[in-house]
CSV table of C-alpha atoms in Angstrom, one decimal:
chain,number,residue,atom,x,y,z
H,5,MET,CA,0.8,-21.8,4.4
H,6,CYS,CA,1.6,-19.7,7.4
H,7,MET,CA,-0.8,-16.9,8.1
H,8,LYS,CA,0.7,-14.1,10.1
H,9,ASP,CA,-2.4,-11.9,9.4
H,10,SER,CA,-4.8,-11.2,12.1
H,11,ASP,CA,-7.5,-12.0,9.7
H,12,HIS,CA,-10.6,-12.7,11.6
H,13,ILE,CA,-12.2,-9.3,12.3
H,14,PRO,CA,-11.5,-5.7,11.2
H,15,LEU,CA,-9.9,-3.4,13.8
H,16,LEU,CA,-12.2,-0.6,12.9
H,17,LYS,CA,-15.7,-0.7,11.3
H,18,VAL,CA,-17.0,2.7,10.4
H,19,LYS,CA,-20.7,2.8,9.5
H,20,SER,CA,-22.3,5.7,7.6
H,21,ILE,CA,-20.8,8.5,9.6
H,22,SER,CA,-22.2,11.9,9.1
H,23,LYS,CA,-21.4,15.2,10.7
H,24,TYR,CA,-23.5,18.3,10.3
H,25,TYR,CA,-22.4,21.7,11.4
H,26,GLY,CA,-25.9,23.2,11.6
H,27,ARG,CA,-27.2,22.9,8.1
H,28,ARG,CA,-23.7,22.7,6.6
H,29,ILE,CA,-22.4,19.2,5.8
H,30,GLY,CA,-19.0,18.2,7.3
H,31,CYS,CA,-19.1,14.7,6.0
H,32,HIS,CA,-22.0,12.5,4.9
H,33,GLY,CA,-22.7,8.7,5.0
H,34,ILE,CA,-19.1,7.4,5.0
H,35,GLY,CA,-18.3,3.8,5.9
H,36,PHE,CA,-15.3,1.5,5.6
H,37,GLU,CA,-13.4,-1.3,7.4
H,38,LEU,CA,-9.8,-1.1,8.5
H,39,TRP,CA,-7.8,-4.3,9.2
H,40,PRO,CA,-4.8,-4.7,11.4
H,41,GLY,CA,-1.6,-3.5,9.7
H,42,GLU,CA,-3.6,-1.6,7.0
H,43,VAL,CA,-3.0,2.1,6.2
H,44,LEU,CA,-6.0,4.0,4.9
H,45,GLY,CA,-5.5,7.3,3.1
H,46,ILE,CA,-8.2,10.0,3.0
H,47,VAL,CA,-7.6,12.4,0.2
H,48,GLY,CA,-9.4,15.4,-1.3
H,49,GLU,CA,-9.1,19.2,-1.4
H,50,SER,CA,-9.3,21.5,1.6
H,51,GLY,CA,-12.9,21.7,2.8
H,52,SER,CA,-13.9,18.3,1.5
H,53,GLY,CA,-14.5,17.0,5.0
H,54,LYS,CA,-11.3,14.9,5.4
H,55,THR,CA,-10.4,16.2,8.9
H,56,THR,CA,-14.0,16.1,10.1
H,57,LEU,CA,-14.2,12.5,9.1
H,58,LEU,CA,-10.8,11.7,10.8
H,59,ASN,CA,-11.9,13.5,14.0
H,60,CYS,CA,-15.2,11.6,14.1
H,61,ILE,CA,-13.4,8.2,13.7
H,62,SER,CA,-10.7,9.1,16.3
H,63,GLY,CA,-13.2,9.9,19.0
H,64,GLN,CA,-12.4,13.6,19.0
H,65,LEU,CA,-15.6,14.7,17.5
H,66,GLU,CA,-19.1,13.3,18.0
H,67,PRO,CA,-20.7,12.3,14.7
H,68,SER,CA,-24.3,13.4,14.1
H,69,GLU,CA,-25.1,9.9,12.7
H,70,GLY,CA,-23.5,6.6,12.3
H,71,ALA,CA,-21.3,4.3,14.4
H,72,VAL,CA,-17.6,3.6,14.8
H,73,TRP,CA,-16.9,0.0,16.0
H,74,TYR,CA,-13.5,-0.6,17.4
H,75,ALA,CA,-12.1,-4.0,18.2
H,76,SER,CA,-10.3,-3.1,21.4
H,77,ASN,CA,-8.2,-5.4,23.4
H,78,GLY,CA,-11.1,-5.8,25.8
H,79,GLY,CA,-13.7,-6.5,23.0
H,80,VAL,CA,-15.6,-4.6,20.4
H,81,ILE,CA,-16.9,-1.2,21.5
H,82,ASP,CA,-19.0,1.5,19.8
H,83,MET,CA,-16.7,4.6,20.2
H,84,CYS,CA,-19.7,6.9,19.9
H,85,LYS,CA,-21.8,5.3,22.6
H,86,ALA,CA,-19.2,3.8,25.0
H,87,PRO,CA,-19.1,5.4,28.5
H,88,GLU,CA,-16.7,8.3,28.6
H,89,PRO,CA,-14.1,6.6,30.9
H,90,GLN,CA,-13.9,3.5,28.7
H,91,ARG,CA,-13.6,5.6,25.5
H,92,ARG,CA,-10.8,7.7,27.1
H,93,LEU,CA,-8.9,4.6,28.3
H,94,VAL,CA,-9.0,3.1,24.8
H,95,MET,CA,-8.0,6.4,23.2
H,96,ARG,CA,-5.1,6.7,25.7
H,97,THR,CA,-3.8,3.1,25.5
H,98,GLU,CA,-4.7,1.8,22.0
H,99,MET,CA,-4.9,4.9,19.8
H,100,GLY,CA,-2.6,7.8,18.9
H,101,THR,CA,-3.0,11.0,17.0
H,102,VAL,CA,-0.3,12.9,15.1
H,103,TYR,CA,-1.4,16.4,14.3
H,104,GLN,CA,-0.5,18.5,11.3
H,105,ASN,CA,0.8,21.2,13.7
H,106,PRO,CA,3.2,19.8,16.2
H,107,ARG,CA,2.1,22.5,18.7
H,108,ASP,CA,-1.3,20.7,18.9
H,109,GLY,CA,0.4,17.4,19.7
H,110,LEU,CA,3.4,18.3,21.8
H,111,ARG,CA,4.0,20.2,25.0
H,112,MET,CA,6.4,22.7,23.7
H,113,HIS,CA,7.9,23.7,27.0
H,114,VAL,CA,8.4,20.2,28.3
H,115,SER,CA,11.6,18.3,27.4
H,116,ALA,CA,11.5,15.7,24.6
H,117,GLY,CA,11.9,13.0,27.1
H,118,GLY,CA,9.0,14.3,29.1
H,119,ASN,CA,6.9,14.5,26.0
H,120,ILE,CA,7.5,10.8,25.3
H,121,GLY,CA,7.2,9.8,29.0
H,122,GLU,CA,3.9,11.5,29.6
H,123,ARG,CA,1.7,8.8,28.1
H,124,LEU,CA,3.7,6.1,29.8
H,125,MET,CA,3.2,7.7,33.2
H,126,ALA,CA,-0.5,8.4,32.4
H,127,ASN,CA,-0.8,4.6,31.8
H,128,GLY,CA,0.7,3.8,35.2
H,129,LEU,CA,4.5,3.5,34.6
H,130,ARG,CA,6.1,5.2,37.6
H,131,HIS,CA,9.8,4.1,37.5
H,132,TYR,CA,11.7,7.1,36.4
H,133,GLY,CA,14.7,5.1,35.1
H,134,GLN,CA,12.4,2.9,33.0
H,135,VAL,CA,10.5,5.9,31.6
H,136,ARG,CA,13.8,7.5,30.6
H,137,ARG,CA,15.2,4.3,29.0
H,138,LYS,CA,12.0,4.0,26.9
H,139,ALA,CA,12.2,7.6,25.9
H,140,LEU,CA,15.9,7.2,24.8
H,141,ASN,CA,15.0,4.1,22.9
H,142,TRP,CA,12.2,5.8,21.0
H,143,LEU,CA,14.3,8.9,20.2
H,144,GLU,CA,16.7,6.5,18.5
H,145,LYS,CA,13.8,4.8,16.6
H,146,VAL,CA,12.6,8.1,15.2
H,147,GLU,CA,16.1,9.2,14.4
H,148,ILE,CA,16.5,12.0,16.9
H,149,ASP,CA,19.9,12.4,18.6
H,150,GLN,CA,19.6,10.9,22.1
H,151,GLU,CA,21.5,13.9,23.5
H,152,ARG,CA,18.5,16.0,22.8
H,153,ILE,CA,16.4,14.2,25.4
H,154,ASP,CA,16.4,17.2,27.8
H,155,ASP,CA,15.8,19.8,25.2
H,156,THR,CA,12.4,21.2,24.6
H,157,PRO,CA,10.6,20.7,21.2
H,158,ASP,CA,10.5,24.4,20.5
H,159,THR,CA,14.3,24.1,19.9
H,160,PHE,CA,13.6,21.3,17.3
H,161,SER,CA,13.2,21.6,13.5
H,162,GLY,CA,9.8,20.9,12.0
H,163,GLY,CA,10.8,17.4,10.9
H,164,MET,CA,12.1,16.6,14.3
H,165,GLN,CA,9.0,17.8,16.0
H,166,GLN,CA,6.9,15.6,13.8
H,167,ARG,CA,9.1,12.6,14.6
H,168,LEU,CA,8.9,13.4,18.3
H,169,GLN,CA,5.1,13.4,18.0
H,170,ILE,CA,5.3,10.0,16.5
H,171,ALA,CA,7.5,8.7,19.3
H,172,ARG,CA,5.2,10.2,21.9
H,173,ASN,CA,2.3,8.4,20.3
H,174,LEU,CA,3.9,5.0,19.7
H,175,VAL,CA,5.7,4.6,23.0
H,176,THR,CA,2.6,3.0,24.6
H,177,GLY,CA,2.2,0.5,21.8
H,178,PRO,CA,-1.1,1.7,20.3
H,179,ARG,CA,-2.7,-0.4,17.6
H,180,ILE,CA,-4.0,2.4,15.5
H,181,ILE,CA,-2.6,5.9,14.7
H,182,PHE,CA,-4.6,8.8,13.2
H,183,MET,CA,-2.6,11.4,11.2
H,184,ASP,CA,-3.7,14.7,9.8
H,185,GLU,CA,-1.4,15.9,7.1
H,186,PRO,CA,1.7,14.7,8.9
H,187,THR,CA,4.1,15.8,6.2
H,188,SER,CA,2.5,18.9,4.7
H,189,GLY,CA,4.6,21.5,6.5
H,190,LEU,CA,7.9,19.8,5.7
H,191,ASP,CA,10.6,20.1,3.0
H,192,VAL,CA,10.5,17.3,0.5
H,193,SER,CA,13.7,15.6,1.7
H,194,VAL,CA,12.5,15.7,5.3
H,195,GLN,CA,9.1,14.4,4.1
H,196,ALA,CA,10.7,11.4,2.4
H,197,ARG,CA,12.6,10.6,5.6
H,198,LEU,CA,9.4,10.7,7.7
H,199,LEU,CA,7.5,8.6,5.2
H,200,ASP,CA,10.2,6.0,5.2
H,201,LEU,CA,10.2,6.0,9.0
H,202,LEU,CA,6.4,5.5,9.1
H,203,ARG,CA,6.5,2.7,6.5
H,204,GLY,CA,9.1,0.8,8.6
H,205,LEU,CA,7.1,1.3,11.8
H,206,VAL,CA,3.8,0.2,10.3
H,207,THR,CA,5.4,-3.1,9.1
H,208,GLU,CA,7.5,-3.6,12.2
H,209,LEU,CA,4.6,-3.0,14.7
H,210,ASP,CA,1.7,-4.3,12.5
H,211,LEU,CA,0.2,-0.9,13.1
H,212,SER,CA,-3.0,0.4,11.5
H,213,MET,CA,-3.2,4.0,10.3
H,214,VAL,CA,-5.7,6.4,9.0
H,215,MET,CA,-4.0,9.3,7.3
H,216,VAL,CA,-5.5,12.5,5.9
H,217,THR,CA,-3.5,14.1,3.2
H,218,HIS,CA,-3.9,16.1,0.0
H,219,ASP,CA,-0.7,14.6,-1.4
H,220,LEU,CA,-1.5,11.6,-3.7
H,221,ALA,CA,2.2,10.7,-3.9
H,222,VAL,CA,2.3,10.2,-0.1
H,223,THR,CA,-0.7,7.9,-0.3
H,224,ARG,CA,0.9,5.9,-3.1
H,225,LEU,CA,3.9,5.2,-0.8
H,226,LEU,CA,2.1,4.6,2.4
H,227,ALA,CA,-1.6,3.7,2.0
H,228,HIS,CA,-3.0,0.4,1.1
H,229,ARG,CA,-6.4,1.9,0.4
H,230,LEU,CA,-7.9,5.2,-0.3
H,231,ILE,CA,-11.1,7.2,0.2
H,232,VAL,CA,-11.5,10.2,-2.1
H,233,MET,CA,-13.6,12.9,-0.6
H,234,LYS,CA,-15.5,15.8,-2.3
H,235,ASP,CA,-18.0,18.1,-0.6
H,236,GLY,CA,-18.3,15.8,2.4
H,237,GLU,CA,-19.0,12.7,0.4
H,238,ALA,CA,-16.8,9.7,-0.5
H,239,VAL,CA,-16.9,9.8,-4.3
H,240,GLU,CA,-14.5,6.8,-4.7
H,241,SER,CA,-12.7,4.3,-2.6
H,242,GLY,CA,-10.6,1.2,-3.1
H,243,LEU,CA,-7.1,-0.1,-3.4
H,244,THR,CA,-4.6,2.7,-3.6
H,245,ASP,CA,-3.0,1.7,-6.9
H,246,GLN,CA,-6.4,0.9,-8.4
H,247,VAL,CA,-7.8,4.3,-7.5
H,248,LEU,CA,-4.7,6.2,-8.7
H,249,ASP,CA,-4.1,4.1,-11.9
H,250,ASP,CA,-7.7,3.5,-13.0
H,251,PRO,CA,-9.8,6.3,-11.3
H,252,GLN,CA,-13.5,6.0,-12.0
H,253,HIS,CA,-15.1,9.2,-10.7
H,254,PRO,CA,-14.6,12.4,-12.7
H,255,TYR,CA,-13.3,14.1,-9.7
H,256,THR,CA,-10.7,11.5,-9.0
H,257,GLN,CA,-9.6,11.6,-12.6
H,258,LEU,CA,-9.2,15.3,-12.3
H,259,LEU,CA,-7.1,14.9,-9.1
H,260,VAL,CA,-4.9,12.3,-10.6
H,261,SER,CA,-4.4,14.1,-13.9
H,262,SER,CA,-3.4,17.3,-12.0
H,263,ILE,CA,-0.4,15.8,-10.3
H,264,LEU,CA,2.9,17.3,-11.4
H,265,GLN,CA,5.5,14.7,-12.3
H,266,PRO,CA,9.0,15.9,-11.5
W,1,MET,CA,-6.2,-30.3,-15.0
W,2,LYS,CA,-7.3,-27.7,-12.5
W,3,TRP,CA,-7.3,-24.1,-13.5
W,4,MET,CA,-5.6,-21.3,-11.5
W,5,ILE,CA,-7.3,-18.3,-13.2
W,6,ASP,CA,-10.6,-18.2,-15.1
W,7,VAL,CA,-11.5,-15.0,-16.9
W,8,ASP,CA,-15.1,-15.2,-18.0
W,9,ASN,CA,-16.9,-12.6,-20.1
W,10,LEU,CA,-14.6,-9.8,-19.2
W,11,ASN,CA,-15.6,-6.4,-20.3
W,12,LYS,CA,-13.5,-3.3,-19.8
W,13,ASN,CA,-13.9,0.3,-21.0
W,14,PHE,CA,-12.0,3.4,-20.0
W,15,PHE,CA,-14.1,6.5,-19.6
W,16,LEU,CA,-12.0,9.7,-19.7
W,17,HIS,CA,-14.3,12.1,-17.9
W,18,THR,CA,-11.8,15.0,-18.1
W,19,GLN,CA,-11.2,14.5,-21.8
W,20,GLY,CA,-14.6,15.1,-23.4
W,21,GLU,CA,-16.1,11.9,-21.9
W,22,ALA,CA,-14.2,9.7,-24.3
W,23,LYS,CA,-15.0,6.0,-24.1
W,24,ILE,CA,-12.2,3.6,-24.9
W,25,PRO,CA,-13.3,-0.1,-25.1
W,26,VAL,CA,-10.6,-2.6,-24.5
W,27,PHE,CA,-12.2,-5.9,-23.8
W,28,ARG,CA,-15.5,-7.3,-24.8
W,29,ASP,CA,-16.6,-10.8,-23.6
W,30,PHE,CA,-13.0,-11.9,-23.2
W,31,ARG,CA,-12.3,-15.3,-21.9
W,32,LEU,CA,-9.1,-17.0,-20.7
W,33,LYS,CA,-8.3,-20.0,-18.6
W,34,LEU,CA,-4.9,-20.5,-17.1
W,35,LYS,CA,-4.3,-24.0,-16.0
W,36,HIS,CA,-2.0,-25.2,-13.3
W,37,ASP,CA,1.6,-25.6,-14.6
W,38,GLU,CA,0.8,-23.7,-17.7
W,39,SER,CA,2.7,-20.7,-19.2
W,40,VAL,CA,0.6,-18.5,-21.4
W,41,ALA,CA,2.1,-15.8,-23.7
W,42,LEU,CA,-0.2,-12.9,-24.6
W,43,VAL,CA,0.3,-11.8,-28.2
W,44,GLY,CA,-1.2,-9.0,-30.3
W,45,PRO,CA,-0.3,-5.6,-31.7
W,46,SER,CA,0.9,-2.9,-29.4
W,47,GLY,CA,-2.0,-1.1,-27.7
W,48,VAL,CA,-4.4,-4.0,-27.9
W,49,GLY,CA,-4.6,-4.4,-24.2
W,50,LYS,CA,-2.1,-7.0,-23.2
W,51,SER,CA,-0.7,-5.0,-20.2
W,52,THR,CA,-4.2,-3.9,-19.4
W,53,LEU,CA,-5.2,-7.5,-19.0
W,54,LEU,CA,-2.4,-8.2,-16.6
W,55,ARG,CA,-3.4,-5.1,-14.6
W,56,LEU,CA,-7.0,-6.3,-14.5
W,57,LEU,CA,-5.9,-9.7,-13.3
W,58,TYR,CA,-3.8,-8.1,-10.6
W,59,GLY,CA,-6.7,-5.8,-9.4
W,60,ASN,CA,-4.7,-2.7,-10.5
W,61,TYR,CA,-7.4,-1.8,-13.0
W,62,LYS,CA,-11.1,-2.1,-12.2
W,63,ILE,CA,-13.1,-4.8,-13.9
W,64,GLY,CA,-16.0,-3.4,-15.9
W,65,SER,CA,-18.2,-6.5,-15.9
W,66,GLY,CA,-17.6,-10.2,-16.0
W,67,LYS,CA,-15.5,-12.3,-13.7
W,68,ILE,CA,-11.9,-13.0,-12.9
W,69,LEU,CA,-11.8,-16.1,-10.7
W,70,VAL,CA,-8.7,-16.8,-8.9
W,71,ARG,CA,-7.8,-20.0,-6.9
W,72,HIS,CA,-6.6,-18.6,-3.6
W,73,ASN,CA,-5.8,-20.7,-0.5
W,74,GLY,CA,-8.1,-23.5,-1.6
W,75,ASP,CA,-11.0,-21.1,-2.3
W,76,VAL,CA,-12.2,-19.6,-5.5
W,77,LEU,CA,-12.4,-15.8,-5.4
W,78,ASN,CA,-13.7,-13.3,-7.8
W,79,MET,CA,-11.4,-10.3,-8.4
W,80,ALA,CA,-14.4,-8.3,-9.6
W,81,GLY,CA,-15.9,-6.7,-6.6
W,82,ALA,CA,-13.4,-8.2,-4.2
W,83,ASP,CA,-12.7,-6.2,-1.1
W,84,PRO,CA,-9.3,-4.4,-1.1
W,85,HIS,CA,-8.3,-6.4,1.9
W,86,MET,CA,-8.9,-9.6,0.0
W,87,ILE,CA,-7.1,-8.4,-3.1
W,88,LEU,CA,-4.1,-7.5,-0.9
W,89,HIS,CA,-4.2,-11.0,0.5
W,90,ILE,CA,-4.3,-12.5,-2.9
W,91,ARG,CA,-1.3,-10.4,-4.0
W,92,LYS,CA,0.6,-11.4,-0.9
W,93,TRP,CA,0.2,-15.1,-1.3
W,94,THR,CA,-1.1,-16.1,-4.7
W,95,MET,CA,-0.3,-13.7,-7.4
W,96,GLY,CA,3.0,-12.0,-8.2
W,97,TYR,CA,3.4,-9.3,-10.8
W,98,VAL,CA,6.5,-7.9,-12.4
W,99,SER,CA,5.7,-4.7,-14.2
W,100,GLN,CA,7.8,-2.9,-16.7
W,101,PHE,CA,8.7,-0.2,-14.2
W,102,LEU,CA,10.0,-0.2,-10.7
W,103,ARG,CA,8.2,2.3,-8.5
W,104,VAL,CA,10.9,3.5,-6.3
W,105,ILE,CA,10.5,4.5,-2.8
W,106,PRO,CA,12.9,7.3,-1.8
W,107,ARG,CA,15.6,6.4,0.7
W,108,VAL,CA,14.8,2.6,0.8
W,109,PRO,CA,17.9,0.6,-0.1
W,110,ALA,CA,17.7,-1.8,-3.1
W,111,ILE,CA,18.1,-4.9,-0.9
W,112,GLN,CA,15.2,-3.8,1.3
W,113,VAL,CA,13.0,-3.3,-1.8
W,114,VAL,CA,13.8,-6.8,-2.9
W,115,MET,CA,13.2,-8.4,0.6
W,116,GLU,CA,9.8,-6.7,1.1
W,117,PRO,CA,7.5,-9.4,-0.4
W,118,LEU,CA,9.0,-11.9,2.0
W,119,LYS,CA,8.8,-9.5,5.0
W,120,VAL,CA,5.1,-8.8,4.5
W,121,ARG,CA,4.6,-12.6,4.7
W,122,GLY,CA,6.2,-12.4,8.1
W,123,VAL,CA,9.7,-13.8,7.1
W,124,SER,CA,12.4,-12.4,9.3
W,125,GLU,CA,15.1,-10.1,7.8
W,126,LYS,CA,17.7,-12.7,8.8
W,127,GLU,CA,16.1,-15.3,6.6
W,128,ALA,CA,15.1,-12.9,3.8
W,129,ARG,CA,18.4,-11.2,3.3
W,130,PRO,CA,20.5,-14.1,2.1
W,131,ARG,CA,17.8,-14.9,-0.5
W,132,ALA,CA,17.8,-11.4,-1.7
W,133,GLU,CA,21.6,-11.5,-1.9
W,134,VAL,CA,21.6,-14.6,-4.0
W,135,LEU,CA,19.1,-13.0,-6.5
W,136,LEU,CA,21.0,-9.7,-6.7
W,137,THR,CA,24.2,-11.6,-7.3
W,138,ARG,CA,22.7,-13.7,-10.0
W,139,LEU,CA,21.3,-10.6,-11.7
W,140,ARG,CA,24.7,-8.9,-11.6
W,141,ILE,CA,23.8,-6.0,-9.4
W,142,PRO,CA,27.1,-4.9,-8.0
W,143,LYS,CA,27.3,-5.3,-4.2
W,144,ARG,CA,28.1,-1.6,-3.7
W,145,LEU,CA,24.6,-0.7,-5.0
W,146,TRP,CA,22.7,-3.0,-2.6
W,147,SER,CA,22.6,-0.5,0.2
W,148,LEU,CA,21.6,2.4,-2.1
W,149,SER,CA,18.1,3.5,-3.1
W,150,PRO,CA,17.4,2.4,-6.7
W,151,THR,CA,16.1,6.0,-7.5
W,152,THR,CA,19.4,6.7,-9.2
W,153,PHE,CA,20.0,3.3,-10.8
W,154,SER,CA,20.0,2.9,-14.6
W,155,GLY,CA,16.8,1.6,-16.3
W,156,GLY,CA,18.3,-1.9,-16.7
W,157,GLU,CA,19.4,-2.0,-13.1
W,158,GLN,CA,16.0,-0.9,-11.9
W,159,GLN,CA,14.4,-3.6,-14.0
W,160,ARG,CA,16.6,-6.3,-12.4
W,161,ILE,CA,15.7,-5.0,-8.9
W,162,ASN,CA,12.1,-5.4,-10.1
W,163,ILE,CA,12.7,-9.0,-11.2
W,164,ALA,CA,14.5,-9.9,-8.0
W,165,ARG,CA,11.6,-8.4,-5.9
W,166,GLY,CA,9.1,-10.3,-8.1
W,167,PHE,CA,10.8,-13.7,-7.7
W,168,ILE,CA,12.1,-13.6,-4.1
W,169,ALA,CA,8.8,-15.2,-2.9
W,170,THR,CA,7.1,-18.0,-4.8
W,171,TYR,CA,3.6,-17.5,-6.0
W,172,PRO,CA,1.2,-20.0,-7.6
W,173,VAL,CA,0.6,-17.5,-10.4
W,174,MET,CA,3.0,-14.9,-11.9
W,175,LEU,CA,2.1,-12.1,-14.2
W,176,LEU,CA,5.0,-10.9,-16.2
W,177,ASP,CA,4.9,-7.7,-18.3
W,178,GLU,CA,8.0,-7.8,-20.6
W,179,PRO,CA,10.4,-8.9,-17.9
W,180,THR,CA,13.4,-8.7,-20.2
W,181,ALA,CA,12.5,-5.4,-21.9
W,182,SER,CA,15.5,-3.2,-21.0
W,183,LEU,CA,18.1,-5.9,-20.4
W,184,ASP,CA,21.2,-6.9,-22.2
W,185,PRO,CA,21.4,-10.5,-23.6
W,186,VAL,CA,23.4,-11.9,-20.7
W,187,ASN,CA,21.0,-10.6,-18.1
W,188,SER,CA,18.0,-11.6,-20.3
W,189,ARG,CA,19.3,-15.2,-20.2
W,190,THR,CA,19.5,-15.1,-16.4
W,191,VAL,CA,16.0,-13.8,-16.2
W,192,VAL,CA,14.7,-16.5,-18.5
W,193,GLU,CA,16.5,-19.1,-16.3
W,194,ILE,CA,14.8,-17.6,-13.2
W,195,ILE,CA,11.4,-17.8,-14.8
W,196,LYS,CA,12.0,-21.4,-15.9
W,197,GLU,CA,13.0,-22.3,-12.4
W,198,ALA,CA,9.7,-20.8,-11.1
W,199,LEU,CA,7.8,-22.8,-13.8
W,200,SER,CA,9.5,-26.0,-12.8
W,201,GLN,CA,8.5,-25.4,-9.2
W,202,GLY,CA,4.8,-25.3,-10.2
W,203,THR,CA,4.2,-21.6,-10.8
W,204,SER,CA,1.7,-20.8,-13.6
W,205,VAL,CA,2.6,-17.8,-15.7
W,206,ILE,CA,0.8,-15.3,-17.9
W,207,GLY,CA,3.3,-13.1,-19.6
W,208,ILE,CA,4.0,-10.6,-22.4
W,209,PHE,CA,7.3,-11.4,-24.1
W,210,HIS,CA,8.1,-9.4,-27.2
W,211,ASP,CA,11.2,-11.3,-28.0
W,212,GLU,CA,10.2,-14.3,-30.2
W,213,ASP,CA,12.9,-16.7,-29.0
W,214,ILE,CA,12.3,-15.9,-25.3
W,215,ARG,CA,8.5,-16.3,-25.9
W,216,ASN,CA,9.0,-19.7,-27.5
W,217,SER,CA,11.3,-20.9,-24.8
W,218,LEU,CA,9.0,-19.9,-22.0
W,219,ALA,CA,5.4,-20.2,-23.1
W,220,SER,CA,3.5,-23.4,-23.5
W,221,ARG,CA,0.6,-21.7,-25.2
W,222,ARG,CA,-0.1,-18.4,-27.0
W,223,VAL,CA,-3.2,-16.4,-26.6
W,224,GLU,CA,-4.0,-13.8,-29.2
W,225,ILE,CA,-5.7,-10.7,-28.1
W,226,GLN,CA,-7.9,-9.2,-30.8
W,227,PRO,CA,-8.5,-5.5,-31.2
W,228,ILE,CA,-12.0,-4.4,-30.6
W,229,ASN,CA,-13.6,-3.0,-33.8
W,230,ASN,CA,-14.4,0.6,-32.8
W,231,HIS,CA,-11.1,0.7,-31.1
W,232,ASN,CA,-9.6,3.9,-32.4
W,233,CYS,CA,-7.4,5.2,-29.6
W,234,SER,CA,-3.8,4.7,-28.7
W,235,LYS,CA,-4.5,3.1,-25.3
C-alpha cells in the first residue's frame, strides 16, 4: 500500500497554551497536534478566545504559558522560546497568515503584483522578471484576471482582496497557513468560491491550515478537525463530522442546533 | 477465518443537553464480528439503531464505552478513543462508507466529487478521471452533468454520485446505508452488480438493505439489532 502521507511526526504540537490579559483569561490550557495536510477549525462565539489562540500559535502573540513545537524544515523548534531571528525566518518562509480584514494583510497602495512579490523578494529573489512571472502565475491560481497585476488592491472587491492575500501568502510555498475568519465579510456566493479555491490548494500543496471561524458550515467543508471554544477553554474537540453530528458538550449541542438550514 | 471488524461490548447513549437532558440509549453490550470476505446485513425495525451502528463504526458518532477494533494496515486499532488523525487514515485506506445522502460541496463538479477518494490517496487526476468516467457511465449519469455541481441534481442522481464516489477506491471494509434507496430498478441492479464486484474482490461489507431481494442476493449473514427495553424515542 503506497503511503503518500508524511506520517511520522506532527507539523505542529501545541501544549497547554494559556494567555492571560491581566486577570482576564484569553485562552486557557489548550493543546492539539496538527499533521501535514490537515485543516483544523477553531469555532466558538465572539470573545471565546479563538483569535487569541490563533495568534499565540502563529507566533504573533506570546502565550503566558505553554509551548508551540513546530517541525520546521530545519528541525523542531519551540516557537515561544526560539531566538527572534530564527522565529522570524520560519514565520516568513514556512508560515502564512490571512487576516479577516484584507487591510491588515495587504499593502493597499502597492500593486497586486508588488503585494505578491514582496515576500519573494524578502526571501532573496531579486530577478524582476521571475518575480513578475510568479506573481502572474499566482493571480491565475487564485482566479484574479492577470491584467489587474498593476492595479492596487484598494480597487479590488472584497473577495478579490481575500484571494490576493492568499496568493501573497502562498507564493513562497509555506507549509502552514493561519486564517482568521477568511470568509466572514463576503457574500455567500463569493464565500463558496473562496472555500472551493482553498480546498483545492490544500490538497494540491499538501498544506496545513488553522482556521478561526464562527461559521460551522465552513468548517464542515474545509476542516478535518475542530476545536470548540467557550470562555477561553476548549470544551470539545475531535473529527469535524463527529463533533457536528454527535456533539457531546451542551455548548456544542447548542451551537449545532442553532444553525439555520436553508 | 480472520476478522476485519470486532465490536465488543459496545454501549451508546445520546444525551440531549438542550432538550431537557434527555437520555436515549441505543446500544447496550452490543457485539458483532465481521469476518474477512463476509457480507453482513443489519436488520431490525426502523429507529432501532442500524444507521447509528454504521456511523459508530465509521467514527462519525462517538463511542460511549466498549471497543470497535478495526484491522488497518496489518495492525489492530480501536476506533474508541482513536486520534482523529488515525480515524482519517482508516477512512482513507481501510473503511469506505456510502451514506443515504450526498453532502454536496458548492461549485465542485460531480466528476471531481467522485474522484476525490482516489486523489486523497495520491492518485493523479489523469489516472482517476477515466475510472470516474467508467462508474458515472455505468450508473447512467448523463455526460453533460459530469462537469456540474451535484447541488442541483435530483435525489436519485445525487445518490448515484454518492455510490460512484464510494466505490471508486477499493477498501477492505465497506459500510453501506441503503445504497439503493432512491433508485429505480435498473439503476438498483447496477448498484447491486457494483457491490457484488467489490465483494468478489475481497471487500467485506456491513450494510442496511431494506429491499428483501437485494438483501438476500448480497448478504451472507443477517444480524438482528434488538431494541433496548426503555427505548422510547424516535431516534
